[in-house]
Coordinates of C-alpha atoms and ligand atoms in Angstrom, one line a residue:
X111 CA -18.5 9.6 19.3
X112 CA -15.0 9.1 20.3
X113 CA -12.2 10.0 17.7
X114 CA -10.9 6.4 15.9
X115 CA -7.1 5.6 16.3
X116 CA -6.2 5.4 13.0
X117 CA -2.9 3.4 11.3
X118 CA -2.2 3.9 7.8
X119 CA -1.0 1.3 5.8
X120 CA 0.1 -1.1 2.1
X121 CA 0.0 -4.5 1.9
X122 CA 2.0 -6.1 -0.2
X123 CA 2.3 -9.9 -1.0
X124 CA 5.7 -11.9 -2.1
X125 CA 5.9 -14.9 -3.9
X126 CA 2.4 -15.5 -1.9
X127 CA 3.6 -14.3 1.7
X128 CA 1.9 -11.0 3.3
X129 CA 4.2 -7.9 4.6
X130 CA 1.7 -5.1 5.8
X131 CA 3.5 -1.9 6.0
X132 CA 2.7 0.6 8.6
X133 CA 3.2 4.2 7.1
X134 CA 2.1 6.2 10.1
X135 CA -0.1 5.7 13.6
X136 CA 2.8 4.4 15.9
X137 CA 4.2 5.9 19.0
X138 CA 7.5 7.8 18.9
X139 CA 10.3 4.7 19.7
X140 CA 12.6 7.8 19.7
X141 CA 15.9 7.4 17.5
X142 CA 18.2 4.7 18.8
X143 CA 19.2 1.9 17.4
X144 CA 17.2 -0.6 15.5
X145 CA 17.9 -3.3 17.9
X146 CA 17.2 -0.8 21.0
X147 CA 13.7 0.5 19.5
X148 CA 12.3 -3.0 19.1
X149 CA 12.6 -3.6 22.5
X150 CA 10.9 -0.6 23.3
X151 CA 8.5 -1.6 20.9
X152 CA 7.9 -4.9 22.7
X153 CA 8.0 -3.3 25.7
X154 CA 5.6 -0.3 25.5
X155 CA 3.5 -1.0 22.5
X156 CA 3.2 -4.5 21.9
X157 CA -0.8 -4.2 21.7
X158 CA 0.0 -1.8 18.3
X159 CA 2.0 -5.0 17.4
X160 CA -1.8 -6.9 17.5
X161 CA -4.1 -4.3 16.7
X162 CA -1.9 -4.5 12.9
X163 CA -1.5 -8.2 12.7
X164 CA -3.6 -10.2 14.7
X165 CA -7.2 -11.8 14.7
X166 CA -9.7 -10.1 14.0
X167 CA -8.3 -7.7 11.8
X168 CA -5.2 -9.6 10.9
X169 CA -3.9 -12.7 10.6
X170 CA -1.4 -15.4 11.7
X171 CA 0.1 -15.4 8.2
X172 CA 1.1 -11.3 8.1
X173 CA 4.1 -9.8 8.8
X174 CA 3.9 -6.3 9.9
X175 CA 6.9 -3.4 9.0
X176 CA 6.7 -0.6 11.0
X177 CA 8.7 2.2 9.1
X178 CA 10.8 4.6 10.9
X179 CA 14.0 7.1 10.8
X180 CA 16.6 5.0 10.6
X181 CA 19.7 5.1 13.2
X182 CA 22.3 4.4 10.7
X183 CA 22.3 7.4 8.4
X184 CA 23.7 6.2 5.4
X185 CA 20.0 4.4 5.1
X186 CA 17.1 5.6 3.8
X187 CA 14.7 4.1 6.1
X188 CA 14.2 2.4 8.8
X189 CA 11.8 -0.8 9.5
X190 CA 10.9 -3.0 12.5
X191 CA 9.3 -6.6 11.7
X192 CA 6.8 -8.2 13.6
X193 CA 4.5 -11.3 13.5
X194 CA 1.3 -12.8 15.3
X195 CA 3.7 -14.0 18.4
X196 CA 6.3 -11.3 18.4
X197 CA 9.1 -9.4 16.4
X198 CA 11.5 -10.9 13.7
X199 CA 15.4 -9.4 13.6
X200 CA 15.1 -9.5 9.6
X201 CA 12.6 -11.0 7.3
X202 CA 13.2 -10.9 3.8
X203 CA 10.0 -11.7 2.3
X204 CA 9.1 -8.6 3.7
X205 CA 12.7 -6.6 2.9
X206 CA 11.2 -6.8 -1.2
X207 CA 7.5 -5.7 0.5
X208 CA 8.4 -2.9 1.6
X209 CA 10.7 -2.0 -1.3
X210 CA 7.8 -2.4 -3.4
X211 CA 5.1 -0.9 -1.2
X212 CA 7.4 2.6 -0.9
X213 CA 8.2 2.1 -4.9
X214 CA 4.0 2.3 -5.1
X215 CA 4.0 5.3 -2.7
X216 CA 6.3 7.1 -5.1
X217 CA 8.7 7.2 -2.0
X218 CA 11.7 5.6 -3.7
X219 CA 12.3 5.1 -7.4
X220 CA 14.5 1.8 -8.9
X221 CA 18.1 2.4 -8.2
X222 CA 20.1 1.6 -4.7
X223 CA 18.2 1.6 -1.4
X224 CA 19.6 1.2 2.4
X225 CA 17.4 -0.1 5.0
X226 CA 17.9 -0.1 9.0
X227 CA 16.6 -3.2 10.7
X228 CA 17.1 -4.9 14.1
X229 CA 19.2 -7.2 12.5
X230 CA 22.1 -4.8 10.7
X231 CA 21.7 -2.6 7.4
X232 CA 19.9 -4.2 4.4
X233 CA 21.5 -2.7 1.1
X234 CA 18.5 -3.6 -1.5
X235 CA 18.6 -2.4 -5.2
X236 CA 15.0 -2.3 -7.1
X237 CA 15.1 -2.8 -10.6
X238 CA 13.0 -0.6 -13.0
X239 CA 10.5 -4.4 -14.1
X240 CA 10.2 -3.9 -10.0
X241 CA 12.9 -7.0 -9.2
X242 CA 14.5 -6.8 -5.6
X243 CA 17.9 -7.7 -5.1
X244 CA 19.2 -6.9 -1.4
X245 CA 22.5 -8.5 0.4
X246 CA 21.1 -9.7 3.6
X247 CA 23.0 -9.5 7.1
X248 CA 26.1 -11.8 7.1
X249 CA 25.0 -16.2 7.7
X250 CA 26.5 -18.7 9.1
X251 CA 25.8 -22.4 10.3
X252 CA 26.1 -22.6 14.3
X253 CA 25.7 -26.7 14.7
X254 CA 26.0 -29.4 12.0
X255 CA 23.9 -32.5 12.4
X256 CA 22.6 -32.3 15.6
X257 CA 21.1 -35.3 16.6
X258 CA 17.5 -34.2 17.5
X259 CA 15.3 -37.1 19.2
X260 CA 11.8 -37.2 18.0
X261 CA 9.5 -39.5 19.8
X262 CA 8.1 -41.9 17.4
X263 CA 10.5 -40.9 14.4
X264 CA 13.6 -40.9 16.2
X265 CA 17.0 -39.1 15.4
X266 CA 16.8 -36.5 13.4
X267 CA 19.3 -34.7 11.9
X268 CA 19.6 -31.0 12.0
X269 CA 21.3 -28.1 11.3
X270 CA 21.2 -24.8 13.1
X271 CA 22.1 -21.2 11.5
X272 CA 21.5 -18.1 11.5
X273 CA 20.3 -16.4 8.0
X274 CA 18.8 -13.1 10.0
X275 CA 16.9 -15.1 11.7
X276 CA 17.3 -18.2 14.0
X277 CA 16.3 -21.7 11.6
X278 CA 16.6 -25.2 12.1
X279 CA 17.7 -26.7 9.1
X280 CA 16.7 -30.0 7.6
X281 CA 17.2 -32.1 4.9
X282 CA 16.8 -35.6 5.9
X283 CA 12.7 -35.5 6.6
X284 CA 10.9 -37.7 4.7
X285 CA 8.2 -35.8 4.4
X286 CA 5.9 -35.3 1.1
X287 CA 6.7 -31.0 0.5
X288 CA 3.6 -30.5 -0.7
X289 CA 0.4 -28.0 -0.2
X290 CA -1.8 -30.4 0.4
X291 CA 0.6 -31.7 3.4
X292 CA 0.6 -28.8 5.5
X293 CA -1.2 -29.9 8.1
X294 CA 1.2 -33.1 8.6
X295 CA 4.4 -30.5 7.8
X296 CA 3.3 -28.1 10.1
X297 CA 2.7 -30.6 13.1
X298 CA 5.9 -32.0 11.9
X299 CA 7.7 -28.8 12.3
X300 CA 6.3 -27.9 15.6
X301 CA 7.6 -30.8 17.1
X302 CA 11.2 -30.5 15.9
X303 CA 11.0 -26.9 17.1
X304 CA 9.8 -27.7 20.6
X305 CA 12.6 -30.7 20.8
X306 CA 15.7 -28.4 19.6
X307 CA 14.1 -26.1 22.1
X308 CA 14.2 -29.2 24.7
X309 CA 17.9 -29.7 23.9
X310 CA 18.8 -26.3 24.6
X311 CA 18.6 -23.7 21.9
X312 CA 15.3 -22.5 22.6
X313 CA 16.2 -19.2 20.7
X314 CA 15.8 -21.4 17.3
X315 CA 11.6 -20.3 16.2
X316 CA 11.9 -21.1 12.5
X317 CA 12.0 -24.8 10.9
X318 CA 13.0 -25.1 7.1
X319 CA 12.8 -28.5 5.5
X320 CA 14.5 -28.8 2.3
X321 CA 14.2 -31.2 -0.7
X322 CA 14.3 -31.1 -4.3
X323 CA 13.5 -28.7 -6.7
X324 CA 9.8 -29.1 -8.4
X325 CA 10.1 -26.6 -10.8
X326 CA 12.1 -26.3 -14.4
X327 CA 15.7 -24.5 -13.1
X328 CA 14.7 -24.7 -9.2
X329 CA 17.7 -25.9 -7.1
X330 CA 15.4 -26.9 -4.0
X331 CA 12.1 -26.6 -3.1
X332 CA 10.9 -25.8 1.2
X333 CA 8.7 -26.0 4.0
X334 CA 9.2 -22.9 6.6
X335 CA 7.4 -22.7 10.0
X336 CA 7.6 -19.2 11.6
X337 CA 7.9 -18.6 15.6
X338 CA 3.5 -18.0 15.8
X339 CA 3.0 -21.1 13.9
X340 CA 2.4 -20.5 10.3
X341 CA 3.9 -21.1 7.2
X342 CA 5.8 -19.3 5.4
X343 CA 4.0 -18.9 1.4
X344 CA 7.5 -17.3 0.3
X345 CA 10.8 -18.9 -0.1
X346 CA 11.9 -17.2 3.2
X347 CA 14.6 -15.0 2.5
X348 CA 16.2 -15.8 6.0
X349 CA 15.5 -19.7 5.8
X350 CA 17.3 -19.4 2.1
X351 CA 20.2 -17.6 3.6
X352 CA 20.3 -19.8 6.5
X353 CA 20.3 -23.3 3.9
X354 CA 22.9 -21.4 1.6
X355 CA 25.1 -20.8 5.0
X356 CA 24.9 -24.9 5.4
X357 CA 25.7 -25.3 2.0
X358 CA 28.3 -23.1 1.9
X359 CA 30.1 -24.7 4.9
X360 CA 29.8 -28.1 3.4
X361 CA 31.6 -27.0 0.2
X362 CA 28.1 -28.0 -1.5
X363 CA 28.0 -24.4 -3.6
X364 CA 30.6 -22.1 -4.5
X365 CA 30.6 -18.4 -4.0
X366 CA 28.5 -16.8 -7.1
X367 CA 26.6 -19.8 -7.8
X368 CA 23.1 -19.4 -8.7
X369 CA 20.4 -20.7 -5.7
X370 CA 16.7 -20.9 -7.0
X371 CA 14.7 -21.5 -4.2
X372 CA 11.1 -22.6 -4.5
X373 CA 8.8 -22.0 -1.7
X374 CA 6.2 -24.5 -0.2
X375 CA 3.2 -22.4 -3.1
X376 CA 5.5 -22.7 -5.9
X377 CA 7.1 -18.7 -6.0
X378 CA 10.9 -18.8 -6.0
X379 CA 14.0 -16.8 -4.8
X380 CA 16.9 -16.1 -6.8
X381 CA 20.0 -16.6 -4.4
X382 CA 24.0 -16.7 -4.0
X383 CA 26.6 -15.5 -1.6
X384 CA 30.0 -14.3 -1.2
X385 CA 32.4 -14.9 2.1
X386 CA 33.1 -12.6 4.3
X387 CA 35.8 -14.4 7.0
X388 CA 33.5 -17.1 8.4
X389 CA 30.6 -16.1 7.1
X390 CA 29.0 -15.8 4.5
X391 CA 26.9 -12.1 2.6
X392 CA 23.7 -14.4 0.9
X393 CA 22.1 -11.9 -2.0
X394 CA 18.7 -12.6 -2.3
X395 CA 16.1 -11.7 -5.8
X396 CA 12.2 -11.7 -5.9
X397 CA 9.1 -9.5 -6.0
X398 CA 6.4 -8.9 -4.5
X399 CA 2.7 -7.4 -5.5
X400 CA 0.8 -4.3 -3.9
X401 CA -2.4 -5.8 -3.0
X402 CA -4.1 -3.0 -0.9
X403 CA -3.5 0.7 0.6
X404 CA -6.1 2.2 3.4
X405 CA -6.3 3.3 6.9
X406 CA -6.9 0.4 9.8
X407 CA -9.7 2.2 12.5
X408 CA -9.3 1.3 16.2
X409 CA -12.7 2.2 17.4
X410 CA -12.4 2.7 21.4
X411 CA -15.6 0.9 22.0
X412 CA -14.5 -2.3 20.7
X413 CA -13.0 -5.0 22.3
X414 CA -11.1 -6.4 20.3
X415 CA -9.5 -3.2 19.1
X416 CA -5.9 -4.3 19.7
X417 CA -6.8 -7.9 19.0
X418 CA -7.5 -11.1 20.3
X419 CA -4.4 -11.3 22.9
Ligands
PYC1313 O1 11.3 -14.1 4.2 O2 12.8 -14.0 5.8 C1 11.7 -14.2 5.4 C2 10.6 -14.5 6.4 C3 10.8 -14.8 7.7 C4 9.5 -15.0 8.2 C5 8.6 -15.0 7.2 N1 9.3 -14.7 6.1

């Protein structure tokens, strides 16, 4: 019988979003810098991308975390983010994952933590109740109400910034942010995406819509699509920092002010930010769970070893 490729890994959930990190089983991406080695990761291995999150043995909804040796040496690790369409610069929901997941491993015990990713160093503390605090790479808001044209709706206003990741940013909706609207959300979402994409920033792939707060002590409650068409079950630790960058240039909350961020399932994000020049450094809390530790097999004779692609 021909040997199994095998890919060990720890999934993790937070606030109700799935991180599944990969401990060992990839290709050497050699030791450049973060930003270099996902392209090369893209580039060379972008089935080990599928094999790990896609159908069958994944699913849209995981993010995958590759570790590896970091390039910046004051950090401890190094990790590379990737999703059921592609790769993400930073995700936060998965940032507290991976804390967790190497906390579990026994590889890192609460105190001060430093990781490498596409997107800058991540400087993360874990508390000893397992809390994650970690500054995320510096926000800012790019466009302020943007008038985006949706057929049938019509203007929409939107914001664009950049919390890690690319969002669009929206308050004015009208739409019900609830569970059971997902479906409607989600088509909603898509739609916007496709139309900011229409009026030139096609690098935009997330969508947050924000109202109010559900929950006793919540400042805002969301809806986040993500670039392969799935929602986000965290609060979206880039989508927070990208609506705390909006909120910050509209003089709407001060430096140090508490953020509690509920997510479309109900978890929540602790949140503020301080300035840095025209930016601004968001600071993000939450946990996450370990759900699961194994080894993934990639048996040669099937198929659908690297996924559905
Ligand atoms: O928490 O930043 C995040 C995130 C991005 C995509 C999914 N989660």
């Amino acid at each position: 019988m021909p040997a199994f490729t095998t890919i060990r890994i720890v999934d993790t959930h937070t606030g109700g979003e799935p991180t599944r990190l990969v401990l060992e089983g990839g290709h050497d991406l050699g030791g450049g810098p973060l930003s270099e080695r996902v392209r090369l990761f893209q580039d060379t291995l972008d089935r080990f991308r599928s094999a790990i999150v896609g159908e069958p043995r994944g699913s849209d909804v995981f993010v995958g975390a590759l570790l590896v040796e970091p390039h910046d040496r004051a950090c401890q690790f190094g990790v590379i983010f990737f999703n059921n369409v592609g790769y993400l610069g930073m995700c936060g929901h998965g940032i507290i994952g991976v804390i967790v997941a190497l906390a579990h491993l026994g590889r890192l015990k609460p105190g001060l933590v430093k990781l490498d990713t596409p997107a800058g160093v991540i400087v993360a503390v874990l508390a000893a109740d397992g809390m994650v605090t970690f500054d995320n790479v510096p926000a800012y808001r790019r466009e302020k109400d943007l008038p985006i044209y949706l057929p049938g709706v019509g203007d929409v206003n939107c914001d664009l910034a950049w919390g890690g990741n690319w969002f669009c940013v929206i308050n004015d909706h009208h739409q019900r942010l609830e569970l059971d609207n997902v479906a409607q959300l989600t088509d909603y979402c898509t739609r916007i995406r496709k139309a900011v994409a229409d009026s030139g920033f096609p690098e935009i792939d997330h969508v947050a819509l924000f109202g109010p707060g559900t929950k006793p002590g919540s400042s805002s409650r969301n809806f986040v699509l993500c670039p392969g068409g799935a929602y986000d079950r965290s609060p979206c630790g880039t989508g927070t920092s990208a609506k705390l960058a909006c909120l910050a240039a509209d003089g709407k909350l001060l430096p140090g002010t508490e953020w509690v961020q509920e997510g479309i399932v109900g978890s929540t994000f602790r949140a503020k930010y301080r300035k840095q020049g025209d930016k601004i450094v968001p600071t993000i809390t939450g946990t996450a769970h370990v759900m699961g530790e194994g080894t993934l097999l990639l048996d040669p004779a099937d198929p659908f070893a690297w996924g559905i692609r």
